[in-house]
Amino acid sequence: MSNLAYNGEFDAEPVLSPGKIGGPGAWRGSKLQKSDAWIEHLNETEIAEIDAAIRAHVEQDLSMADIRPETFVLPTLGPRLKKILNDVVEGRGFVL
């Protein structure tokens, strides 16, 4: 488990607790070089969803500050991004 507390809000400030880093967040570059499990590839459907969400956002004349799940709809990619977020917060701490 990471030293980062996450309360389920995207705009939450990270809270670091003191202590030794352990678990999946304690990695070394040499170990990461042996696997590409930390690389996420988007498929054509997910890319098309992002494109459609951008177009809808622009058509509604919304700013980047207005990006929210309800204004930037990603029906397929959204649930996957939640899993990726969990890996970032509770897992290795990053994803590409």
JSON list of C-alpha atoms in Angstrom, two decimals:
[
{"chain": "A", "resi": 1, "resn": "MET", "atom": "CA", "xyz": [0.00, 0.00, 0.00]},
{"chain": "A", "resi": 2, "resn": "SER", "atom": "CA", "xyz": [1.29, 3.46, -0.81]},
{"chain": "A", "resi": 3, "resn": "ASN", "atom": "CA", "xyz": [1.91, 6.33, 1.56]},
{"chain": "A", "resi": 4, "resn": "LEU", "atom": "CA", "xyz": [-0.57, 8.38, -0.47]},
{"chain": "A", "resi": 5, "resn": "ALA", "atom": "CA", "xyz": [-4.09, 8.80, 0.86]},
{"chain": "A", "resi": 6, "resn": "TYR", "atom": "CA", "xyz": [-6.82, 9.13, -1.76]},
{"chain": "A", "resi": 7, "resn": "ASN", "atom": "CA", "xyz": [-10.35, 10.17, -0.89]},
{"chain": "A", "resi": 8, "resn": "GLY", "atom": "CA", "xyz": [-11.98, 9.43, -4.25]},
{"chain": "A", "resi": 9, "resn": "GLU", "atom": "CA", "xyz": [-11.91, 13.03, -5.54]},
{"chain": "A", "resi": 10, "resn": "PHE", "atom": "CA", "xyz": [-9.79, 13.95, -8.56]},
{"chain": "A", "resi": 11, "resn": "ASP", "atom": "CA", "xyz": [-8.98, 17.40, -7.18]},
{"chain": "A", "resi": 12, "resn": "ALA", "atom": "CA", "xyz": [-7.94, 16.12, -3.75]},
{"chain": "A", "resi": 13, "resn": "GLU", "atom": "CA", "xyz": [-4.55, 17.16, -2.42]},
{"chain": "A", "resi": 14, "resn": "PRO", "atom": "CA", "xyz": [-2.24, 14.17, -1.88]},
{"chain": "A", "resi": 15, "resn": "VAL", "atom": "CA", "xyz": [-1.51, 13.40, 1.73]},
{"chain": "A", "resi": 16, "resn": "LEU", "atom": "CA", "xyz": [1.82, 11.77, 2.40]},
{"chain": "A", "resi": 17, "resn": "SER", "atom": "CA", "xyz": [2.44, 9.89, 5.60]},
{"chain": "A", "resi": 18, "resn": "PRO", "atom": "CA", "xyz": [5.95, 9.40, 6.92]},
{"chain": "A", "resi": 19, "resn": "GLY", "atom": "CA", "xyz": [7.45, 5.97, 6.75]},
{"chain": "A", "resi": 20, "resn": "LYS", "atom": "CA", "xyz": [9.33, 3.48, 4.68]},
{"chain": "A", "resi": 21, "resn": "ILE", "atom": "CA", "xyz": [8.08, 2.99, 1.13]},
{"chain": "A", "resi": 22, "resn": "GLY", "atom": "CA", "xyz": [7.08, -0.60, 0.52]},
{"chain": "A", "resi": 23, "resn": "GLY", "atom": "CA", "xyz": [4.77, -2.73, -1.56]},
{"chain": "A", "resi": 24, "resn": "PRO", "atom": "CA", "xyz": [4.16, -2.19, -5.27]},
{"chain": "A", "resi": 25, "resn": "GLY", "atom": "CA", "xyz": [5.15, 1.49, -4.98]},
{"chain": "A", "resi": 26, "resn": "ALA", "atom": "CA", "xyz": [8.71, 0.49, -4.06]},
{"chain": "A", "resi": 27, "resn": "TRP", "atom": "CA", "xyz": [10.20, -0.28, -7.45]},
{"chain": "A", "resi": 28, "resn": "ARG", "atom": "CA", "xyz": [13.52, 0.13, -9.23]},
{"chain": "A", "resi": 29, "resn": "GLY", "atom": "CA", "xyz": [14.06, 1.11, -12.84]},
{"chain": "A", "resi": 30, "resn": "SER", "atom": "CA", "xyz": [16.01, -2.08, -13.52]},
{"chain": "A", "resi": 31, "resn": "LYS", "atom": "CA", "xyz": [12.95, -4.15, -12.58]},
{"chain": "A", "resi": 32, "resn": "LEU", "atom": "CA", "xyz": [10.62, -1.98, -14.69]},
{"chain": "A", "resi": 33, "resn": "GLN", "atom": "CA", "xyz": [12.85, -2.48, -17.74]},
{"chain": "A", "resi": 34, "resn": "LYS", "atom": "CA", "xyz": [12.04, -6.19, -17.65]},
{"chain": "A", "resi": 35, "resn": "SER", "atom": "CA", "xyz": [8.30, -5.67, -18.13]},
{"chain": "A", "resi": 36, "resn": "ASP", "atom": "CA", "xyz": [5.95, -3.39, -20.02]},
{"chain": "A", "resi": 37, "resn": "ALA", "atom": "CA", "xyz": [3.00, -4.00, -17.66]},
{"chain": "A", "resi": 38, "resn": "TRP", "atom": "CA", "xyz": [3.17, -0.33, -16.66]},
{"chain": "A", "resi": 39, "resn": "ILE", "atom": "CA", "xyz": [2.46, 0.80, -20.25]},
{"chain": "A", "resi": 40, "resn": "GLU", "atom": "CA", "xyz": [-1.21, 1.24, -21.17]},
{"chain": "A", "resi": 41, "resn": "HIS", "atom": "CA", "xyz": [-2.12, 1.18, -24.85]},
{"chain": "A", "resi": 42, "resn": "LEU", "atom": "CA", "xyz": [-5.36, 2.79, -25.98]},
{"chain": "A", "resi": 43, "resn": "ASN", "atom": "CA", "xyz": [-7.44, 0.95, -28.55]},
{"chain": "A", "resi": 44, "resn": "GLU", "atom": "CA", "xyz": [-9.28, 2.56, -31.47]},
{"chain": "A", "resi": 45, "resn": "THR", "atom": "CA", "xyz": [-12.57, 2.77, -29.55]},
{"chain": "A", "resi": 46, "resn": "GLU", "atom": "CA", "xyz": [-10.93, 4.56, -26.62]},
{"chain": "A", "resi": 47, "resn": "ILE", "atom": "CA", "xyz": [-9.15, 7.00, -28.92]},
{"chain": "A", "resi": 48, "resn": "ALA", "atom": "CA", "xyz": [-12.43, 7.69, -30.75]},
{"chain": "A", "resi": 49, "resn": "GLU", "atom": "CA", "xyz": [-14.14, 8.34, -27.39]},
{"chain": "A", "resi": 50, "resn": "ILE", "atom": "CA", "xyz": [-11.49, 10.90, -26.46]},
{"chain": "A", "resi": 51, "resn": "ASP", "atom": "CA", "xyz": [-11.87, 12.56, -29.85]},
{"chain": "A", "resi": 52, "resn": "ALA", "atom": "CA", "xyz": [-15.68, 12.70, -29.50]},
{"chain": "A", "resi": 53, "resn": "ALA", "atom": "CA", "xyz": [-15.43, 14.05, -25.95]},
{"chain": "A", "resi": 54, "resn": "ILE", "atom": "CA", "xyz": [-13.04, 16.79, -27.10]},
{"chain": "A", "resi": 55, "resn": "ARG", "atom": "CA", "xyz": [-15.34, 17.75, -29.97]},
{"chain": "A", "resi": 56, "resn": "ALA", "atom": "CA", "xyz": [-18.38, 17.90, -27.66]},
{"chain": "A", "resi": 57, "resn": "HIS", "atom": "CA", "xyz": [-16.43, 19.94, -25.12]},
{"chain": "A", "resi": 58, "resn": "VAL", "atom": "CA", "xyz": [-15.35, 22.44, -27.78]},
{"chain": "A", "resi": 59, "resn": "GLU", "atom": "CA", "xyz": [-18.85, 22.64, -29.28]},
{"chain": "A", "resi": 60, "resn": "GLN", "atom": "CA", "xyz": [-20.23, 23.50, -25.83]},
{"chain": "A", "resi": 61, "resn": "ASP", "atom": "CA", "xyz": [-17.55, 26.21, -25.47]},
{"chain": "A", "resi": 62, "resn": "LEU", "atom": "CA", "xyz": [-16.36, 24.75, -22.16]},
{"chain": "A", "resi": 63, "resn": "SER", "atom": "CA", "xyz": [-12.94, 25.45, -20.70]},
{"chain": "A", "resi": 64, "resn": "MET", "atom": "CA", "xyz": [-10.45, 22.85, -19.54]},
{"chain": "A", "resi": 65, "resn": "ALA", "atom": "CA", "xyz": [-11.48, 23.73, -15.99]},
{"chain": "A", "resi": 66, "resn": "ASP", "atom": "CA", "xyz": [-14.95, 22.41, -16.86]},
{"chain": "A", "resi": 67, "resn": "ILE", "atom": "CA", "xyz": [-13.71, 18.90, -17.60]},
{"chain": "A", "resi": 68, "resn": "ARG", "atom": "CA", "xyz": [-15.68, 16.53, -15.39]},
{"chain": "A", "resi": 69, "resn": "PRO", "atom": "CA", "xyz": [-16.92, 12.97, -15.93]},
{"chain": "A", "resi": 70, "resn": "GLU", "atom": "CA", "xyz": [-20.35, 14.35, -16.80]},
{"chain": "A", "resi": 71, "resn": "THR", "atom": "CA", "xyz": [-18.98, 16.89, -19.34]},
{"chain": "A", "resi": 72, "resn": "PHE", "atom": "CA", "xyz": [-16.26, 14.68, -20.83]},
{"chain": "A", "resi": 73, "resn": "VAL", "atom": "CA", "xyz": [-18.04, 11.39, -21.38]},
{"chain": "A", "resi": 74, "resn": "LEU", "atom": "CA", "xyz": [-15.85, 8.32, -21.87]},
{"chain": "A", "resi": 75, "resn": "PRO", "atom": "CA", "xyz": [-18.18, 5.30, -21.60]},
{"chain": "A", "resi": 76, "resn": "THR", "atom": "CA", "xyz": [-15.55, 2.65, -22.37]},
{"chain": "A", "resi": 77, "resn": "LEU", "atom": "CA", "xyz": [-12.34, 4.39, -21.35]},
{"chain": "A", "resi": 78, "resn": "GLY", "atom": "CA", "xyz": [-13.76, 5.96, -18.17]},
{"chain": "A", "resi": 79, "resn": "PRO", "atom": "CA", "xyz": [-14.02, 2.70, -16.18]},
{"chain": "A", "resi": 80, "resn": "ARG", "atom": "CA", "xyz": [-10.57, 1.68, -17.41]},
{"chain": "A", "resi": 81, "resn": "LEU", "atom": "CA", "xyz": [-9.15, 5.02, -16.26]},
{"chain": "A", "resi": 82, "resn": "LYS", "atom": "CA", "xyz": [-10.58, 4.37, -12.78]},
{"chain": "A", "resi": 83, "resn": "LYS", "atom": "CA", "xyz": [-8.65, 1.09, -12.65]},
{"chain": "A", "resi": 84, "resn": "ILE", "atom": "CA", "xyz": [-5.52, 2.86, -13.88]},
{"chain": "A", "resi": 85, "resn": "LEU", "atom": "CA", "xyz": [-5.99, 5.55, -11.23]},
{"chain": "A", "resi": 86, "resn": "ASN", "atom": "CA", "xyz": [-6.15, 2.85, -8.57]},
{"chain": "A", "resi": 87, "resn": "ASP", "atom": "CA", "xyz": [-2.86, 1.43, -9.87]},
{"chain": "A", "resi": 88, "resn": "VAL", "atom": "CA", "xyz": [-1.30, 4.89, -9.67]},
{"chain": "A", "resi": 89, "resn": "VAL", "atom": "CA", "xyz": [-2.59, 5.58, -6.14]},
{"chain": "A", "resi": 90, "resn": "GLU", "atom": "CA", "xyz": [-2.38, 2.10, -4.60]},
{"chain": "A", "resi": 91, "resn": "GLY", "atom": "CA", "xyz": [0.07, 0.38, -6.93]},
{"chain": "A", "resi": 92, "resn": "ARG", "atom": "CA", "xyz": [3.36, 1.33, -8.53]},
{"chain": "A", "resi": 93, "resn": "GLY", "atom": "CA", "xyz": [2.56, 5.05, -8.55]},
{"chain": "A", "resi": 94, "resn": "PHE", "atom": "CA", "xyz": [2.66, 5.74, -12.28]},
{"chain": "A", "resi": 95, "resn": "VAL", "atom": "CA", "xyz": [1.56, 4.49, -15.67]},
{"chain": "A", "resi": 96, "resn": "LEU", "atom": "CA", "xyz": [2.50, 5.45, -19.20]}
]
